[in-house]
Amino acid sequence: MGTLRDLQYALQEKIEELRQRDALIDELELELDQKDELIQKLQNELDKYRSVIRPATQQVQKHSELQEQQRTKRQAISAEPTAFDIQELSHVTLPFNPKSAQSKDLIKEAILDNDFMKNLELSQIQEIVDCMYPVEYSKDSCIIKEGDVGSLVYVMEDGKVEVTKEGLKLCTMGPGKVFGELAILYNCTRTATVKTLTNVKLWAIDRQCFQTIMMRTGLIKHAEYMEFLKSVPTFHGLPEEILSKLGDVLEETHYEDGDYIIRQGARGDTFFIISKGKVTVTREDAASQETVYLRSLGKGDWFGEKALQGNQISCLNTDLITLSTFINCWSYKHLIGGLEDVSSKGSEDAEAKAKYEAENAFFFNLHLSDFNIIDTLGVGGFGRVELVQLKSDEYKTFAMKILKKRHIVDTRQQEHIRSEKLIMQEAHSDFITVQTFKDSKYLYMLHEACLEESCGPIPETRGSFDDSTTRFYTACVVEAFAYLHSKGIIYRDLKPENLILDHRGDFGFAKKIGFGKKTWTFCGTPEYVAPEIILNKGHDISADYWSLGILMYELLTGSPPFSGPDPMKTYNIILRGIDMIEFPKKITKNAANLIKKLCRDTPSERLGNLKNGVKDIQKHKWFEGFNWEGLRKGTLTPPSSPVTSATDTSNFDSFPEDNEDPPPDDNSGWDGDF
Ligand code: CMP
């Protein structure tokens, strides 16, 4: 039997145990509260993500019944930023609105706290901060109305607002929060309604200023880099396009006073240009072991160029610099010379020219009334594609894209459509022909009809393609890209759905950008969009090579490597990079190697965009033994069943008739080119 003392001791122990349990319960309760809060926050974010994707998929839903039984066609997104000339961007003066340091901090923190804007560069955030102007609303005002076309992004300085969607409350927001960003970033209508619960003080920035900032940060930096490169004698005589490519691969690095940039004897593979600060070059004397001062370098000076050209060892020993830019040796070697190659590919010989002119004359004399409609080949965002037949020669069939003019005007796509026509004309080759017509309600674009089956998207039941079928399709795209890129045109909407044997192209998102230039249009199909497009950094033909890697992966496995439940998630996964993706076994080592080389995060490192252009892809191990010549001459047997006649549409889905009679366009003249 225990003594009283023992019992007291045991009691004490129990009390202590209980106390510890209580503390644990408190801790867990706190954790639970935090988790609840997190769930609420994530739920909100999820709702927000959902709001963004809805507008992009609306058009698809219109045909939902049809598409339920058929394949799900992924909708491409396009957010043509603004009408202003990119060249002029750097000269646009943005309004400067002075504000207190406290307000500046609040705006900056709000942006960094916003999922959709936190990836902006700090310099961009700084510009937005400077540009924002004050706005005030009284209690019970409607700041944003769901469904409206938005033009302002806000940061809340003071007060409280309520966000609702379809009449249901989503959340309330207080100071330090951004709202109204979705419509501006993703060119959709307002995804929710925002009303004031108190008097509020806001900071606002308009769409135009916002997009100017987004675009020109890259442009100014690039122009600055170009200036540097032009000042380097090693680069004298290099064409502008190549300098521009070099400008793309420059990266800024910062060194503290006293840091070593290159150690004597180390293998040098980097070329530096000093953009700010001073560098001293020293050498250690082997005999005396003393450090001998050689020279000082300052802004605009460069070093490391010898290593760059292959003279392996750089014996510079520098010990002071504040900031420098460098080009990776690898990038340099692969880039120089690349564009001469590309530009020569476009030269057409006399025979091709004569053929082109004869075809042009033939198409020029055709009228709408010369065609019969046979069947519908497809239904898209703007209208439909019909299979038409020449009345005078029923063996001559074409695909006629019929676009509702009013729809084009309503969705502000006039510029887009005009550029599509110009590109079609420029891209005239063996596999693309074009003529356009118009009447008061429609625009008509005549393409070569391709009745072979489009190869995607791959239905669940079919699974994926084998290596050799994928190789064939990929090779077709490589050839088509080589052609388009040689004309300075990027395609931007590669996906299996758009792949039709015999290379028929849909140029809805193609854009002529010219060599060494970039575009800032946010477009493409989410799973195929390259990281630089998501990050609004400006993109060029290398975005097409990224999508080629995605296409290969999807053809080989049945689904694209980066795919989330909605576009925003997909974008986040894309930004993590291809190295985060586990490749299934069915992708062979060589195929995986090619995909990874195409899907490099850095555009200038992508295969296809290096010194040897597409040749690098054609010569890749995965293509070893592939009959490129046969593909070009059309003697290679395609891996799909051929159609039986010029009017056999059995490879296409069936579509209901379109009974809508669209209103005529007010004819403001935008369709003058048609
Ligand atoms: P925007 O669509 O431009 O206009 C309405 C704004 O409400 C939207 O941008 C977001 O800033 C905000 N919003 C939309 N959905 C949510 C949500 N689920 N939670 C919080 N804010 C939202």
Coordinates of C-alpha atoms in Angstrom, one line a residue, residues 132-649:
M132 CA -1.7 54.0 -59.1
Y133 CA -4.1 56.9 -58.3
P134 CA -6.5 57.3 -55.4
V135 CA -10.2 56.6 -55.8
E136 CA -12.9 56.8 -53.1
Y137 CA -16.3 55.1 -52.9
S138 CA -18.9 55.6 -50.2
K139 CA -20.7 52.8 -48.3
D140 CA -23.1 50.6 -50.4
S141 CA -21.5 51.5 -53.8
C142 CA -20.9 48.9 -56.5
I143 CA -17.3 49.1 -57.6
I144 CA -17.3 46.2 -60.0
K145 CA -20.3 44.4 -61.6
E146 CA -20.0 40.8 -62.6
G147 CA -20.1 40.4 -66.4
D148 CA -19.0 43.9 -67.2
V149 CA -15.9 44.6 -69.3
G150 CA -13.3 45.7 -66.7
S151 CA -10.8 48.4 -67.1
L152 CA -9.3 49.0 -63.6
V153 CA -7.3 47.0 -61.0
Y154 CA -7.7 48.1 -57.4
V155 CA -5.7 47.9 -54.2
M156 CA -7.7 48.6 -51.0
E157 CA -6.1 51.1 -48.7
D158 CA -9.0 51.6 -46.3
G159 CA -12.5 50.1 -45.7
K160 CA -14.2 46.9 -46.4
V161 CA -15.8 45.4 -49.5
E162 CA -17.9 42.3 -50.2
V163 CA -17.3 40.0 -53.2
T164 CA -20.4 38.2 -54.6
K165 CA -21.0 35.9 -57.5
E166 CA -24.4 35.2 -58.9
G167 CA -25.9 36.7 -55.8
L168 CA -23.9 34.5 -53.4
K169 CA -21.3 36.0 -51.0
L170 CA -17.8 34.8 -51.7
C171 CA -15.8 36.8 -49.2
T172 CA -15.1 40.2 -47.7
M173 CA -11.9 42.0 -48.2
G174 CA -10.1 44.6 -46.1
P175 CA -7.0 46.8 -46.5
G176 CA -4.0 45.5 -48.3
K177 CA -6.0 43.4 -50.8
V178 CA -6.0 43.5 -54.6
F179 CA -9.2 43.0 -56.6
G180 CA -10.3 43.5 -60.2
E181 CA -7.1 41.9 -61.4
L182 CA -8.7 38.9 -63.2
A183 CA -10.5 40.7 -65.9
I184 CA -7.4 42.7 -66.8
L185 CA -4.9 39.9 -66.6
Y186 CA -6.9 37.3 -68.5
N187 CA -9.0 39.6 -70.7
C188 CA -12.3 38.2 -69.5
T189 CA -15.4 40.0 -68.2
R190 CA -15.6 40.7 -64.5
T191 CA -15.9 37.4 -62.7
A192 CA -17.6 38.7 -59.6
T193 CA -19.4 41.8 -58.1
V194 CA -17.5 43.9 -55.6
K195 CA -19.6 46.2 -53.3
T196 CA -18.5 48.5 -50.5
L197 CA -19.6 47.7 -46.9
T198 CA -18.1 50.9 -45.6
N199 CA -16.6 54.0 -47.1
V200 CA -13.5 52.9 -48.9
K201 CA -10.2 54.3 -50.1
L202 CA -8.6 52.6 -53.0
W203 CA -5.7 52.8 -55.4
A204 CA -6.4 52.1 -59.0
I205 CA -4.5 51.5 -62.3
D206 CA -6.1 51.2 -65.7
R207 CA -5.7 48.4 -68.2
Q208 CA -3.6 50.4 -70.6
C209 CA -1.0 51.5 -68.0
F210 CA -1.0 48.0 -66.5
Q211 CA -0.3 46.4 -69.8
T212 CA 2.3 49.0 -70.8
I213 CA 4.2 48.1 -67.7
M214 CA 3.9 44.4 -68.3
M215 CA 5.3 44.7 -71.8
R216 CA 7.8 47.3 -71.6
T217 CA 9.8 46.1 -68.7
G218 CA 11.0 43.3 -71.0
L219 CA 11.5 45.7 -73.9
I220 CA 13.5 48.3 -72.1
K221 CA 15.7 45.7 -70.6
H222 CA 16.2 44.1 -74.0
A223 CA 17.0 47.5 -75.6
E224 CA 19.5 48.1 -72.8
Y225 CA 21.2 44.7 -73.4
M226 CA 21.3 45.4 -77.1
E227 CA 23.1 48.7 -76.5
F228 CA 25.7 46.8 -74.4
L229 CA 26.1 44.1 -77.0
K230 CA 26.6 46.6 -79.8
S231 CA 29.4 48.2 -77.8
V232 CA 31.4 45.0 -77.7
P233 CA 33.8 44.8 -80.7
T234 CA 33.6 41.0 -80.7
F235 CA 30.0 41.4 -81.8
H236 CA 30.5 44.1 -84.4
G237 CA 29.0 43.1 -87.7
L238 CA 26.6 40.7 -86.1
P239 CA 23.1 41.1 -87.6
E240 CA 20.4 42.7 -85.4
E241 CA 18.4 39.5 -85.1
I242 CA 21.4 37.7 -83.6
L243 CA 22.2 40.5 -81.2
S244 CA 18.6 40.4 -80.2
K245 CA 18.8 36.7 -79.5
L246 CA 21.9 37.3 -77.5
G247 CA 20.0 40.0 -75.6
D248 CA 17.5 37.3 -74.7
V249 CA 20.1 35.1 -73.0
L250 CA 21.7 37.9 -71.0
E251 CA 21.1 37.6 -67.4
E252 CA 21.9 40.1 -64.7
T253 CA 23.9 39.0 -61.7
H254 CA 25.0 41.1 -58.8
Y255 CA 28.4 40.9 -57.1
E256 CA 29.3 42.6 -53.8
D257 CA 32.3 44.7 -53.4
G258 CA 35.3 42.4 -53.1
D259 CA 33.7 39.3 -54.6
Y260 CA 35.7 37.2 -57.1
I261 CA 34.0 36.8 -60.5
I262 CA 36.6 34.6 -62.1
R263 CA 39.5 32.9 -60.4
Q264 CA 42.7 32.5 -62.2
G265 CA 43.0 29.0 -63.6
A266 CA 39.4 28.2 -63.4
R267 CA 37.7 27.1 -66.6
G268 CA 35.8 30.0 -68.0
D269 CA 32.5 29.5 -69.7
T270 CA 30.9 32.9 -69.2
F271 CA 31.1 36.2 -71.0
F272 CA 30.6 39.3 -68.8
I273 CA 29.6 42.8 -69.6
I274 CA 29.8 45.3 -66.8
S275 CA 26.6 47.2 -66.5
K276 CA 27.5 49.1 -63.3
G277 CA 30.5 49.2 -61.1
K278 CA 34.2 48.5 -61.5
V279 CA 36.3 45.4 -61.8
T280 CA 40.0 44.9 -61.3
V281 CA 42.0 42.3 -63.2
T282 CA 44.9 40.8 -61.4
R283 CA 47.2 37.8 -61.9
E284 CA 49.1 35.8 -59.4
D285 CA 52.8 35.7 -60.3
A286 CA 53.9 32.1 -60.2
A287 CA 57.5 32.9 -59.1
S288 CA 56.9 35.6 -56.5
Q289 CA 53.4 34.4 -55.6
E290 CA 52.4 38.1 -55.6
T291 CA 49.2 39.5 -57.0
V292 CA 50.0 41.7 -59.9
Y293 CA 47.5 44.4 -60.9
L294 CA 46.8 44.2 -64.7
R295 CA 44.0 46.7 -65.4
S296 CA 40.6 48.1 -64.3
L297 CA 37.4 47.7 -66.2
G298 CA 34.2 49.8 -65.9
K299 CA 30.7 50.2 -67.2
G300 CA 30.4 48.8 -70.7
D301 CA 33.7 46.9 -70.5
W302 CA 33.5 43.2 -71.0
F303 CA 35.6 40.2 -70.1
G304 CA 35.5 36.4 -70.6
E305 CA 35.0 36.7 -74.4
K306 CA 38.0 34.5 -75.1
A307 CA 36.6 31.7 -73.1
L308 CA 33.4 32.1 -75.0
Q309 CA 35.0 31.5 -78.3
G310 CA 36.4 28.2 -77.2
N311 CA 39.8 29.3 -75.8
Q312 CA 39.0 27.3 -72.7
I313 CA 40.9 28.8 -69.9
S314 CA 40.2 32.3 -68.7
C315 CA 43.0 33.5 -66.5
L316 CA 41.3 36.7 -65.4
N317 CA 41.4 37.2 -61.7
T318 CA 39.0 40.0 -60.9
D319 CA 38.3 41.2 -57.4
L320 CA 35.8 44.0 -57.6
I321 CA 32.5 44.4 -59.4
T322 CA 29.0 45.5 -58.4
L323 CA 26.9 44.3 -61.3
S324 CA 27.5 42.4 -64.5
T325 CA 25.6 40.6 -67.1
F326 CA 26.7 37.4 -68.7
I327 CA 26.0 35.1 -71.5
N328 CA 26.4 31.5 -70.9
C329 CA 29.0 30.0 -73.2
W330 CA 26.7 27.2 -74.2
S331 CA 24.0 29.7 -75.4
Y332 CA 26.5 31.7 -77.3
K333 CA 27.9 28.8 -79.2
H334 CA 24.5 27.5 -80.1
L335 CA 23.1 30.9 -81.1
I336 CA 25.6 32.6 -83.3
G337 CA 24.8 31.9 -86.9
G338 CA 21.4 30.5 -86.1
L339 CA 19.4 33.1 -88.0
E340 CA 21.3 33.1 -91.2
D341 CA 20.1 29.6 -91.5
V342 CA 16.5 30.4 -90.9
S343 CA 16.3 33.3 -93.2
S344 CA 17.7 31.4 -96.1
K345 CA 15.1 28.7 -95.8
G346 CA 12.3 31.0 -97.0
S347 CA 13.8 31.6 -100.4
E348 CA 11.5 30.3 -103.1
D349 CA 12.8 29.2 -106.4
A350 CA 11.4 30.4 -109.7
E351 CA 9.4 27.2 -110.3
A352 CA 7.6 27.6 -107.0
K353 CA 6.9 31.2 -107.8
A354 CA 5.3 30.4 -111.1
K355 CA 3.1 27.8 -109.5
Y356 CA 2.2 30.2 -106.8
E357 CA 1.2 32.9 -109.3
A358 CA -0.9 30.5 -111.4
E359 CA -2.8 29.3 -108.2
N360 CA -3.3 32.9 -107.2
A361 CA -4.9 33.8 -110.5
F362 CA -7.1 30.7 -110.3
F363 CA -8.4 31.6 -106.8
F364 CA -8.6 35.3 -107.5
N365 CA -11.3 34.6 -110.2
L366 CA -13.5 32.5 -107.9
H367 CA -16.7 33.8 -106.3
L368 CA -18.8 32.5 -103.4
S369 CA -21.5 31.4 -105.8
D370 CA -18.9 29.0 -107.5
F371 CA -19.2 26.6 -104.5
N372 CA -21.7 24.1 -103.1
I373 CA -21.7 23.3 -99.4
I374 CA -21.4 19.5 -98.8
D375 CA -20.9 19.0 -95.1
T376 CA -19.8 20.7 -91.9
L377 CA -16.2 19.8 -90.9
G378 CA -16.1 21.7 -87.6
V379 CA -17.6 24.3 -85.4
G380 CA -15.4 26.8 -83.6
G381 CA -15.6 30.0 -81.5
F382 CA -16.3 32.3 -84.5
G383 CA -18.4 30.2 -86.8
R384 CA -18.0 27.0 -88.7
V385 CA -15.9 25.2 -91.2
E386 CA -17.8 23.8 -94.2
L387 CA -16.6 21.3 -96.8
V388 CA -17.3 23.0 -100.1
Q389 CA -17.1 21.8 -103.7
L390 CA -16.4 23.7 -106.9
K391 CA -19.5 23.6 -109.0
S392 CA -17.4 23.5 -112.1
D393 CA -15.2 20.7 -110.9
E394 CA -16.7 18.4 -108.2
Y395 CA -13.3 16.8 -107.6
K396 CA -12.0 20.1 -106.2
T397 CA -13.1 20.4 -102.6
F398 CA -12.1 23.0 -100.1
A399 CA -12.6 23.8 -96.4
M400 CA -14.4 27.1 -96.1
K401 CA -14.1 28.8 -92.7
I402 CA -17.2 31.0 -92.2
L403 CA -16.9 33.7 -89.6
K404 CA -19.7 35.8 -88.2
K405 CA -18.6 39.4 -88.6
R406 CA -20.7 40.7 -85.8
H407 CA -19.1 38.1 -83.4
I408 CA -15.6 39.3 -84.5
V409 CA -16.5 42.9 -83.8
D410 CA -18.2 42.1 -80.5
T411 CA -15.2 40.2 -79.3
R412 CA -12.8 42.8 -80.7
Q413 CA -10.9 40.3 -82.8
Q414 CA -10.8 42.4 -86.0
E415 CA -7.0 42.7 -85.9
H416 CA -6.6 39.1 -85.2
I417 CA -8.7 38.0 -88.2
R418 CA -6.9 40.4 -90.5
S419 CA -3.6 39.1 -89.4
E420 CA -4.9 35.5 -89.9
K421 CA -5.6 36.4 -93.5
L422 CA -2.3 38.0 -94.1
I423 CA -0.5 35.1 -92.6
M424 CA -2.4 32.6 -94.7
Q425 CA -1.3 34.5 -97.8
E426 CA 2.3 34.7 -96.7
A427 CA 2.4 31.1 -95.7
H428 CA 1.4 30.0 -99.1
S429 CA 3.2 26.8 -99.7
D430 CA 2.4 23.4 -101.2
F431 CA 0.1 22.7 -98.4
I432 CA -1.8 25.9 -97.8
T433 CA -3.9 27.8 -100.3
V434 CA -6.2 30.6 -99.6
Q435 CA -8.8 32.9 -100.9
T436 CA -11.2 35.1 -98.9
F437 CA -14.7 36.4 -99.6
K438 CA -17.1 38.5 -97.6
D439 CA -20.7 39.7 -97.5
S440 CA -22.6 41.8 -95.0
K441 CA -22.8 39.1 -92.3
Y442 CA -19.9 36.8 -92.8
L443 CA -16.2 36.5 -93.8
Y444 CA -15.2 33.4 -95.7
M445 CA -11.7 31.9 -95.8
L446 CA -11.0 29.2 -98.2
H447 CA -8.4 26.6 -97.2
E448 CA -7.2 23.5 -98.9
A449 CA -9.5 20.7 -97.8
C450 CA -7.9 17.9 -95.8
L451 CA -10.2 15.1 -95.2
E452 CA -7.8 12.9 -93.4
E453 CA -8.5 12.6 -89.8
S454 CA -7.2 15.1 -87.3
C455 CA -5.2 13.1 -84.9
G456 CA -6.5 14.5 -81.7
P457 CA -7.3 14.8 -79.0
I458 CA -6.7 11.2 -78.4
P459 CA -9.8 9.6 -77.0
E460 CA -9.5 7.6 -73.8
T461 CA -10.2 4.4 -75.7
R462 CA -7.4 4.9 -78.1
G463 CA -4.9 5.7 -75.5
S464 CA -1.7 6.9 -77.1
F465 CA 0.3 6.6 -80.2
D466 CA 3.4 4.4 -80.6
D467 CA 6.8 5.9 -81.1
S468 CA 6.8 5.7 -84.9
T469 CA 3.3 7.2 -85.4
T470 CA 4.2 10.0 -83.0
R471 CA 7.4 10.5 -84.9
F472 CA 5.5 10.9 -88.1
Y473 CA 3.1 13.5 -86.7
T474 CA 5.9 15.3 -84.9
A475 CA 7.9 15.4 -88.1
C476 CA 5.0 16.9 -90.0
V477 CA 4.8 19.7 -87.4
V478 CA 8.6 20.2 -87.5
E479 CA 8.4 20.7 -91.3
A480 CA 5.4 23.1 -91.0
F481 CA 7.1 25.1 -88.2
A482 CA 10.3 25.3 -90.3
Y483 CA 8.3 26.8 -93.1
L484 CA 6.3 29.3 -91.0
H485 CA 9.3 30.3 -88.9
S486 CA 11.4 30.9 -91.9
K487 CA 8.7 33.5 -92.8
G488 CA 8.9 35.1 -89.3
I489 CA 5.5 33.6 -88.4
I490 CA 4.9 31.8 -85.1
Y491 CA 2.0 29.4 -84.9
R492 CA 1.1 29.5 -81.1
D493 CA -1.7 27.0 -81.1
L494 CA -0.2 23.6 -81.4
K495 CA -2.3 20.7 -80.0
P496 CA -3.4 17.4 -81.3
E497 CA -6.9 18.8 -82.3
N498 CA -5.2 21.2 -84.7
L499 CA -3.1 18.5 -86.3
I500 CA -4.4 17.3 -89.6
L501 CA -2.4 15.1 -91.8
D502 CA -1.0 16.7 -94.9
H503 CA -0.3 19.8 -92.7
R504 CA -3.5 21.7 -93.2
G505 CA -3.1 24.6 -90.8
D506 CA -5.6 26.6 -88.8
F507 CA -3.9 30.0 -88.4
G508 CA -6.3 31.5 -85.9
F509 CA -3.5 32.2 -83.5
A510 CA -0.6 32.5 -85.8
K511 CA 1.2 35.8 -85.8
K512 CA 3.8 37.4 -88.0
I513 CA 6.4 38.8 -85.7
G514 CA 9.5 39.1 -87.8
F515 CA 13.0 37.9 -86.9
G516 CA 14.4 38.6 -83.5
K517 CA 11.1 40.1 -82.4
K518 CA 8.7 39.2 -79.8
T519 CA 5.0 39.3 -79.2
W520 CA 3.0 39.8 -76.0
T521 CA -0.4 38.3 -76.8
F522 CA -1.6 35.9 -74.2
C523 CA -2.8 33.1 -76.2
G524 CA -2.7 29.3 -76.8
T525 CA -4.3 26.3 -75.2
P526 CA -3.5 26.2 -71.5
E527 CA -1.7 22.8 -71.5
Y528 CA 0.5 24.0 -74.4
V529 CA 1.4 27.5 -73.3
A530 CA 5.1 28.1 -72.7
P531 CA 6.2 29.6 -69.4
E532 CA 7.3 32.9 -70.9
I533 CA 3.8 33.4 -72.2
I534 CA 2.3 32.8 -68.8
L535 CA 4.8 35.2 -67.2
N536 CA 4.0 37.8 -69.8
K537 CA 7.7 38.1 -70.8
G538 CA 7.1 38.3 -74.5
H539 CA 7.6 35.3 -76.7
D540 CA 8.8 34.2 -80.1
I541 CA 9.2 31.1 -82.2
S542 CA 10.7 29.2 -79.3
A543 CA 7.2 29.0 -77.8
D544 CA 6.3 26.8 -80.7
Y545 CA 9.1 24.4 -79.9
W546 CA 8.0 24.3 -76.3
S547 CA 4.5 23.2 -77.6
L548 CA 6.1 20.7 -79.9
G549 CA 7.6 19.0 -76.8
I550 CA 4.2 19.0 -75.2
L551 CA 2.6 17.6 -78.3
M552 CA 5.1 14.7 -78.4
Y553 CA 4.4 13.9 -74.8
E554 CA 0.6 13.9 -75.3
L555 CA 0.8 11.8 -78.4
L556 CA 3.0 9.3 -76.7
T557 CA 1.0 9.1 -73.5
G558 CA -2.5 10.3 -74.2
S559 CA -2.3 13.3 -72.0
P560 CA -0.2 16.4 -71.8
P561 CA 2.6 16.6 -69.2
F562 CA 1.3 19.8 -67.5
S563 CA -2.4 19.5 -66.7
G564 CA -4.5 20.8 -63.9
P565 CA -8.2 20.9 -63.1
D566 CA -8.3 24.4 -64.6
P567 CA -6.1 26.7 -66.6
M568 CA -4.7 28.6 -63.6
K569 CA -3.6 25.4 -62.0
T570 CA -2.2 24.2 -65.3
Y571 CA -0.1 27.4 -65.5
N572 CA 1.2 26.9 -62.1
I573 CA 2.3 23.4 -62.9
I574 CA 3.9 24.6 -66.2
L575 CA 5.9 27.1 -64.2
R576 CA 7.4 24.3 -62.1
G577 CA 9.1 23.0 -65.3
I578 CA 9.5 19.7 -67.2
D579 CA 12.0 18.4 -64.7
M580 CA 9.3 18.0 -62.1
I581 CA 7.4 15.7 -64.4
E582 CA 7.8 12.0 -64.1
F583 CA 7.9 10.4 -67.5
P584 CA 6.0 7.2 -67.9
K585 CA 7.9 4.1 -69.1
K586 CA 6.2 4.2 -72.5
I587 CA 8.2 7.3 -73.4
T588 CA 11.5 6.0 -74.6
K589 CA 14.8 7.4 -73.4
N590 CA 15.4 9.2 -76.7
A591 CA 11.9 10.6 -76.9
A592 CA 12.2 11.9 -73.3
N593 CA 15.5 13.5 -74.1
L594 CA 14.0 15.3 -77.1
I595 CA 10.9 16.4 -75.1
K596 CA 13.2 17.8 -72.3
K597 CA 15.3 19.6 -74.8
L598 CA 12.2 21.2 -76.4
C599 CA 10.7 22.1 -73.1
R600 CA 13.6 24.0 -71.5
D601 CA 12.3 26.8 -69.3
T602 CA 14.7 29.3 -71.0
P603 CA 13.4 29.9 -74.5
S604 CA 16.9 30.5 -75.9
E605 CA 18.0 27.0 -74.8
R606 CA 15.2 25.2 -76.6
L607 CA 16.1 22.8 -79.4
G608 CA 14.9 24.3 -82.7
N609 CA 15.8 27.8 -81.5
L610 CA 19.6 27.3 -81.4
K611 CA 22.2 27.9 -84.0
N612 CA 21.2 25.1 -86.3
G613 CA 17.5 25.8 -86.1
V614 CA 15.1 22.9 -86.8
K615 CA 18.0 20.8 -88.0
D616 CA 18.9 20.1 -84.4
I617 CA 15.5 18.5 -84.0
Q618 CA 15.7 16.6 -87.3
K619 CA 19.0 15.2 -86.3
H620 CA 18.1 14.3 -82.8
K621 CA 18.5 10.6 -81.9
W622 CA 14.8 10.0 -81.7
F623 CA 14.5 10.8 -85.4
E624 CA 17.4 8.6 -86.4
G625 CA 16.5 6.8 -89.6
F626 CA 13.4 8.9 -90.2
N627 CA 12.8 9.5 -93.9
W628 CA 12.6 13.3 -94.0
E629 CA 13.0 13.4 -97.7
G630 CA 10.1 11.0 -98.1
L631 CA 8.0 13.2 -95.9
R632 CA 8.8 16.3 -97.9
K633 CA 8.1 14.6 -101.2
G634 CA 4.9 13.0 -100.0
T635 CA 6.2 9.4 -100.6
L636 CA 6.1 8.4 -97.0
T637 CA 3.0 6.4 -96.0
P638 CA 1.2 8.2 -93.3
P639 CA 0.1 6.1 -90.3
S640 CA -3.6 6.9 -90.8
S641 CA -6.2 5.5 -93.1
P642 CA -6.6 7.5 -96.3
V643 CA -10.0 8.9 -97.3
T644 CA -11.9 7.3 -100.1
S645 CA -12.9 10.4 -102.0
A646 CA -12.7 14.2 -102.2
T647 CA -16.0 14.5 -100.4
D648 CA -15.6 11.7 -97.8
T649 CA -16.1 13.3 -94.5

